[in-house]
Amino acid sequence: MTKRLNSKHKVDRRLKVNLWGRPKSPFNTRAYGPGQHGQTKTSKPSDYGVQLQAKQKLKAYYGNINEKQFRNIYKKAVMLKGDTGENLIGLLERRLDAIIYRAKFATTIFSARQLINHGHVRVNGKKVNIGSYSVKEEDTIEIRDKSKQLAIIDIALANKERETPEYIQMDEKNKKLKFVRIPKFEEVPYPVIMEPNLVIEYYSR
């Protein structure tokens, strides 16, 4: 599992956005970067700086994917037919940890990854404990029977901050879902503006 080098709460302030749309995000009250120079006015960023920040936002949103993993996802997106930016988002949304988060089985992407790592999740009836596992269309994902009574899952499902997107078909009562299809970029419910086109430009330099 990717280890976080910075506090999750500092990510919002560092990137200067409420990345996950959380009401308790420190960025809501301190809309500037952390540290003694956080409030210092900076000059207009270069094209490279804008592209770099777009990449950092996308990486952080999906649980701070490490650079090697993220670059490999980009390479796969390039090899697929169609728009590379759309392909990149499609590959990220197929990650098992992202789907568990979208289905509201966990309140954060990090909690979703932990649920998977601890063996609480099954895909098509088989235990999968790798957060980056790539789910296919029509795959069925469920919380294993022994874990369905976990309070952390019930609390997450009761949370009204987010809605489950249409490309995930939920059976909340049985804590089960079907990944209906790979979403288009415009369908993904990001709480902030994401710019996969700038990420592609960053890697194409």
PDB file of N, CA and C in Angstrom, residues 38 45 133 137 159:
ATOM      1  N   GLY A  38       3.065  29.851   3.301  1.00  0.00           N
ATOM      2  CA  GLY A  38       1.796  29.489   2.667  1.00  0.00           C
ATOM      3  C   GLY A  38       0.995  30.659   2.167  1.00  0.00           C
ATOM      4  N   PRO A  45       1.885  30.743 -12.480  1.00  0.00           N
ATOM      5  CA  PRO A  45       2.647  29.531 -12.786  1.00  0.00           C
ATOM      6  C   PRO A  45       2.901  29.362 -14.279  1.00  0.00           C
ATOM      7  N   TYR A 133      -6.326  -3.313  -8.231  1.00  0.00           N
ATOM      8  CA  TYR A 133      -6.935  -4.342  -9.093  1.00  0.00           C
ATOM      9  C   TYR A 133      -7.881  -3.677 -10.086  1.00  0.00           C
ATOM     10  N   GLU A 137     -16.061  -4.427 -16.785  1.00  0.00           N
ATOM     11  CA  GLU A 137     -17.496  -4.170 -16.893  1.00  0.00           C
ATOM     12  C   GLU A 137     -18.282  -5.428 -16.546  1.00  0.00           C
ATOM     13  N   ASN A 159     -23.613   8.126   5.156  1.00  0.00           N
ATOM     14  CA  ASN A 159     -23.120   9.476   4.882  1.00  0.00           C
ATOM     15  C   ASN A 159     -23.807  10.070   3.654  1.00  0.00           C
TER      16      ASN A 159
END
